[in-house]
Amino acid sequence: MSKSHAVVHSALADEASQHNNTLSWFDITPADQERVRSLAPIADHVGEEIIADFYAHILRFEDAAQQFADDTQIERVKRGQKKYFQELINAELDESYAEERKRIGGIHERAGITPTLYVGSYAYYLQRLSQSILENGKEDPHKLFGLVLSMMKIAHYDMALALETYVEAREKTIEIHERQMRELPTPVLELREGLLLVPVVGALDSHRARTLTMQLLDGIRDTRSRAVVLDITGAVSIDSSVANHLFQAMTAARLMGAKSILAGISPTVAQELFRIGVDTKTFTTARNLQQGIELAASALEAHSKHSV
């Protein structure tokens, strides 16, 4: 076996092991699968009626009705849901089943079908099917309870697969937004002669903080500014490493002859600066941007009088 084939084989084995572990986590056994398959005649008999009643029920609610454009879409969704529940009753819970459930969960998420609507439809179906099992079943009550319990195990496993896809999609969306925020440019603005403003918006990581420092120092050199306001009101996710970079930026600005003012400082940032031992006497802080600009203007006036 080649090295590449061995890697693929190992990955497939890991996936199969993880899949089996998940089934074990839900305590799903081959006996549970067989019991659920035995429900097929009842499920086929009442399935369409349950789905029709469910949509008649939810379409009375405005939020749910807005999920559907017209009757044609509703009928298409009904057919898909019937197939979905038939596959549930077939209980062929292999890796391909799990992947297909995740794929469908992704379609639901992209289509805007909320977890509430998804779980609500599932709960309605299970409730009605359980009633039909208890009403039409000829077995003793203990066996009927076992049938319902097995169905609930597999249904909860099935729901978990789809909801994992919802969570993964939301996490991916958040990650994309955070990356976009990190990639936002940080302009160095000359508000007036001798005064620079650096507004920081979005997530500020170490890489972006280093870039900000270089832009700030270049701006001080090019404009010969004597005061700098670093406004972090719109910044998020400032940890100790980033706080240290901010301190270094303001220290470097002071060494170039510019007074540094940190505006919009939050309690969290203040705690981080204190925790890493920053000497706040080396720069000035301001509650907000307006106060920061006023302090910078006063510093420039004082510098002008001193220079005369």
mmCIF file of C-alpha atoms in Angstrom, residues 52-196:
data_model
loop_
_atom_site.group_PDB
_atom_site.id
_atom_site.type_symbol
_atom_site.label_atom_id
_atom_site.label_comp_id
_atom_site.label_asym_id
_atom_site.label_seq_id
_atom_site.Cartn_x
_atom_site.Cartn_y
_atom_site.Cartn_z
ATOM 1 C CA ALA A 52 -50.236 18.061 5.715
ATOM 2 C CA ASP A 53 -51.593 18.747 9.200
ATOM 3 C CA PHE A 54 -48.246 20.159 10.281
ATOM 4 C CA TYR A 55 -48.137 22.741 7.480
ATOM 5 C CA ALA A 56 -51.763 23.658 8.072
ATOM 6 C CA HIS A 57 -50.710 24.235 11.679
ATOM 7 C CA ILE A 58 -47.568 26.324 11.137
ATOM 8 C CA LEU A 59 -48.936 28.450 8.291
ATOM 9 C CA ARG A 60 -51.221 30.054 10.845
ATOM 10 C CA PHE A 61 -48.100 31.732 12.241
ATOM 11 C CA GLU A 62 -46.792 34.734 10.320
ATOM 12 C CA ASP A 63 -43.099 34.062 11.004
ATOM 13 C CA ALA A 64 -43.383 30.516 9.653
ATOM 14 C CA ALA A 65 -45.547 31.493 6.671
ATOM 15 C CA GLN A 66 -42.904 34.003 5.549
ATOM 16 C CA GLN A 67 -40.489 31.107 4.999
ATOM 17 C CA PHE A 68 -42.493 30.014 1.942
ATOM 18 C CA ALA A 69 -42.994 31.955 -1.280
ATOM 19 C CA ASP A 70 -46.085 30.162 -2.607
ATOM 20 C CA ASP A 71 -48.109 26.926 -2.596
ATOM 21 C CA THR A 72 -45.777 25.345 -5.154
ATOM 22 C CA GLN A 73 -42.842 25.713 -2.798
ATOM 23 C CA ILE A 74 -44.882 24.310 0.086
ATOM 24 C CA GLU A 75 -45.799 21.214 -1.941
ATOM 25 C CA ARG A 76 -42.163 20.730 -2.942
ATOM 26 C CA VAL A 77 -41.078 20.981 0.691
ATOM 27 C CA LYS A 78 -43.785 18.508 1.715
ATOM 28 C CA ARG A 79 -42.482 15.945 -0.780
ATOM 29 C CA GLY A 80 -38.956 16.459 0.453
ATOM 30 C CA GLN A 81 -40.071 16.097 4.055
ATOM 31 C CA LYS A 82 -41.925 12.866 3.301
ATOM 32 C CA LYS A 83 -38.758 11.419 1.758
ATOM 33 C CA TYR A 84 -36.751 12.715 4.716
ATOM 34 C CA PHE A 85 -38.913 10.902 7.267
ATOM 35 C CA GLN A 86 -39.031 7.730 5.147
ATOM 36 C CA GLU A 87 -35.236 7.622 5.268
ATOM 37 C CA LEU A 88 -35.429 8.142 9.025
ATOM 38 C CA ILE A 89 -37.682 5.091 9.394
ATOM 39 C CA ASN A 90 -35.404 3.034 7.120
ATOM 40 C CA ALA A 91 -32.741 3.599 9.813
ATOM 41 C CA GLU A 92 -29.739 2.860 7.587
ATOM 42 C CA LEU A 93 -27.438 4.886 9.816
ATOM 43 C CA ASP A 94 -24.137 4.576 7.977
ATOM 44 C CA GLU A 95 -21.622 7.302 7.128
ATOM 45 C CA SER A 96 -23.395 8.186 3.878
ATOM 46 C CA TYR A 97 -26.628 8.718 5.820
ATOM 47 C CA ALA A 98 -24.856 11.112 8.203
ATOM 48 C CA GLU A 99 -23.282 13.058 5.326
ATOM 49 C CA GLU A 100 -26.631 13.349 3.547
ATOM 50 C CA ARG A 101 -28.315 14.615 6.719
ATOM 51 C CA LYS A 102 -25.600 17.232 7.134
ATOM 52 C CA ARG A 103 -26.000 18.254 3.495
ATOM 53 C CA ILE A 104 -29.732 18.731 3.992
ATOM 54 C CA GLY A 105 -29.065 20.679 7.178
ATOM 55 C CA GLY A 106 -26.821 22.995 5.164
ATOM 56 C CA ILE A 107 -29.579 23.515 2.594
ATOM 57 C CA HIS A 108 -32.029 24.377 5.370
ATOM 58 C CA GLU A 109 -29.602 26.855 6.920
ATOM 59 C CA ARG A 110 -28.902 28.602 3.604
ATOM 60 C CA ALA A 111 -32.624 28.710 2.805
ATOM 61 C CA GLY A 112 -33.267 30.551 6.059
ATOM 62 C CA ILE A 113 -35.188 27.727 7.733
ATOM 63 C CA THR A 114 -34.595 28.431 11.390
ATOM 64 C CA PRO A 115 -33.642 25.744 13.932
ATOM 65 C CA THR A 116 -36.950 26.502 15.669
ATOM 66 C CA LEU A 117 -38.938 25.643 12.539
ATOM 67 C CA TYR A 118 -36.802 22.570 11.867
ATOM 68 C CA VAL A 119 -37.057 21.159 15.401
ATOM 69 C CA GLY A 120 -40.721 22.169 15.583
ATOM 70 C CA SER A 121 -41.586 20.158 12.476
ATOM 71 C CA TYR A 122 -39.664 17.206 13.846
ATOM 72 C CA ALA A 123 -41.408 17.389 17.220
ATOM 73 C CA TYR A 124 -44.821 17.571 15.552
ATOM 74 C CA TYR A 125 -44.066 14.554 13.343
ATOM 75 C CA LEU A 126 -42.748 12.475 16.242
ATOM 76 C CA GLN A 127 -45.688 13.363 18.453
ATOM 77 C CA ARG A 128 -48.247 12.365 15.831
ATOM 78 C CA LEU A 129 -46.361 9.223 14.806
ATOM 79 C CA SER A 130 -46.043 8.155 18.444
ATOM 80 C CA GLN A 131 -49.789 8.589 18.878
ATOM 81 C CA SER A 132 -50.414 6.437 15.797
ATOM 82 C CA ILE A 133 -48.062 3.743 17.079
ATOM 83 C CA LEU A 134 -49.841 3.583 20.420
ATOM 84 C CA GLU A 135 -53.304 3.670 18.830
ATOM 85 C CA ASN A 136 -52.661 1.176 16.007
ATOM 86 C CA GLY A 137 -50.053 -1.067 17.571
ATOM 87 C CA LYS A 138 -51.191 -4.571 18.492
ATOM 88 C CA GLU A 139 -48.228 -5.381 20.719
ATOM 89 C CA ASP A 140 -48.259 -5.142 24.489
ATOM 90 C CA PRO A 141 -47.672 -1.662 25.992
ATOM 91 C CA HIS A 142 -44.129 -2.523 27.075
ATOM 92 C CA LYS A 143 -43.128 -3.409 23.514
ATOM 93 C CA LEU A 144 -44.866 -0.328 22.119
ATOM 94 C CA PHE A 145 -42.919 1.831 24.549
ATOM 95 C CA GLY A 146 -39.708 0.196 23.302
ATOM 96 C CA LEU A 147 -40.665 1.058 19.714
ATOM 97 C CA VAL A 148 -41.254 4.704 20.576
ATOM 98 C CA LEU A 149 -38.039 4.883 22.614
ATOM 99 C CA SER A 150 -35.965 3.477 19.734
ATOM 100 C CA MET A 151 -37.538 5.970 17.360
ATOM 101 C CA MET A 152 -36.732 8.846 19.732
ATOM 102 C CA LYS A 153 -33.073 7.788 19.956
ATOM 103 C CA ILE A 154 -32.645 7.792 16.193
ATOM 104 C CA ALA A 155 -34.635 11.006 15.779
ATOM 105 C CA HIS A 156 -32.451 12.863 18.284
ATOM 106 C CA TYR A 157 -29.327 11.575 16.542
ATOM 107 C CA ASP A 158 -30.780 12.745 13.239
ATOM 108 C CA MET A 159 -31.588 16.202 14.592
ATOM 109 C CA ALA A 160 -28.093 16.517 16.058
ATOM 110 C CA LEU A 161 -26.544 15.941 12.620
ATOM 111 C CA ALA A 162 -28.546 18.764 11.069
ATOM 112 C CA LEU A 163 -28.063 21.156 13.984
ATOM 113 C CA GLU A 164 -24.296 20.595 13.891
ATOM 114 C CA THR A 165 -24.427 21.894 10.328
ATOM 115 C CA TYR A 166 -26.311 24.979 11.506
ATOM 116 C CA VAL A 167 -23.660 25.620 14.154
ATOM 117 C CA GLU A 168 -20.771 25.065 11.727
ATOM 118 C CA ALA A 169 -22.355 27.434 9.193
ATOM 119 C CA ARG A 170 -22.858 30.148 11.818
ATOM 120 C CA GLU A 171 -19.287 29.724 13.083
ATOM 121 C CA LYS A 172 -17.990 30.015 9.527
ATOM 122 C CA THR A 173 -20.026 33.187 8.998
ATOM 123 C CA ILE A 174 -18.650 34.674 12.218
ATOM 124 C CA GLU A 175 -15.111 33.724 11.188
ATOM 125 C CA ILE A 176 -15.548 35.429 7.802
ATOM 126 C CA HIS A 177 -16.902 38.582 9.442
ATOM 127 C CA GLU A 178 -14.041 38.652 11.940
ATOM 128 C CA ARG A 179 -11.501 38.223 9.143
ATOM 129 C CA GLN A 180 -13.124 41.056 7.206
ATOM 130 C CA MET A 181 -12.990 43.234 10.309
ATOM 131 C CA ARG A 182 -9.306 42.422 10.802
ATOM 132 C CA GLU A 183 -8.617 43.353 7.188
ATOM 133 C CA LEU A 184 -10.227 46.774 7.509
ATOM 134 C CA PRO A 185 -7.677 49.491 6.745
ATOM 135 C CA THR A 186 -6.629 51.779 9.576
ATOM 136 C CA PRO A 187 -6.267 55.305 8.160
ATOM 137 C CA VAL A 188 -3.984 57.940 9.647
ATOM 138 C CA LEU A 189 -5.887 61.218 9.330
ATOM 139 C CA GLU A 190 -4.464 64.706 9.719
ATOM 140 C CA LEU A 191 -7.238 66.630 11.497
ATOM 141 C CA ARG A 192 -5.256 69.851 11.503
ATOM 142 C CA GLU A 193 -1.652 70.873 11.310
ATOM 143 C CA GLY A 194 0.279 68.916 13.897
ATOM 144 C CA LEU A 195 -2.615 66.642 14.936
ATOM 145 C CA LEU A 196 -3.169 63.074 13.719
#
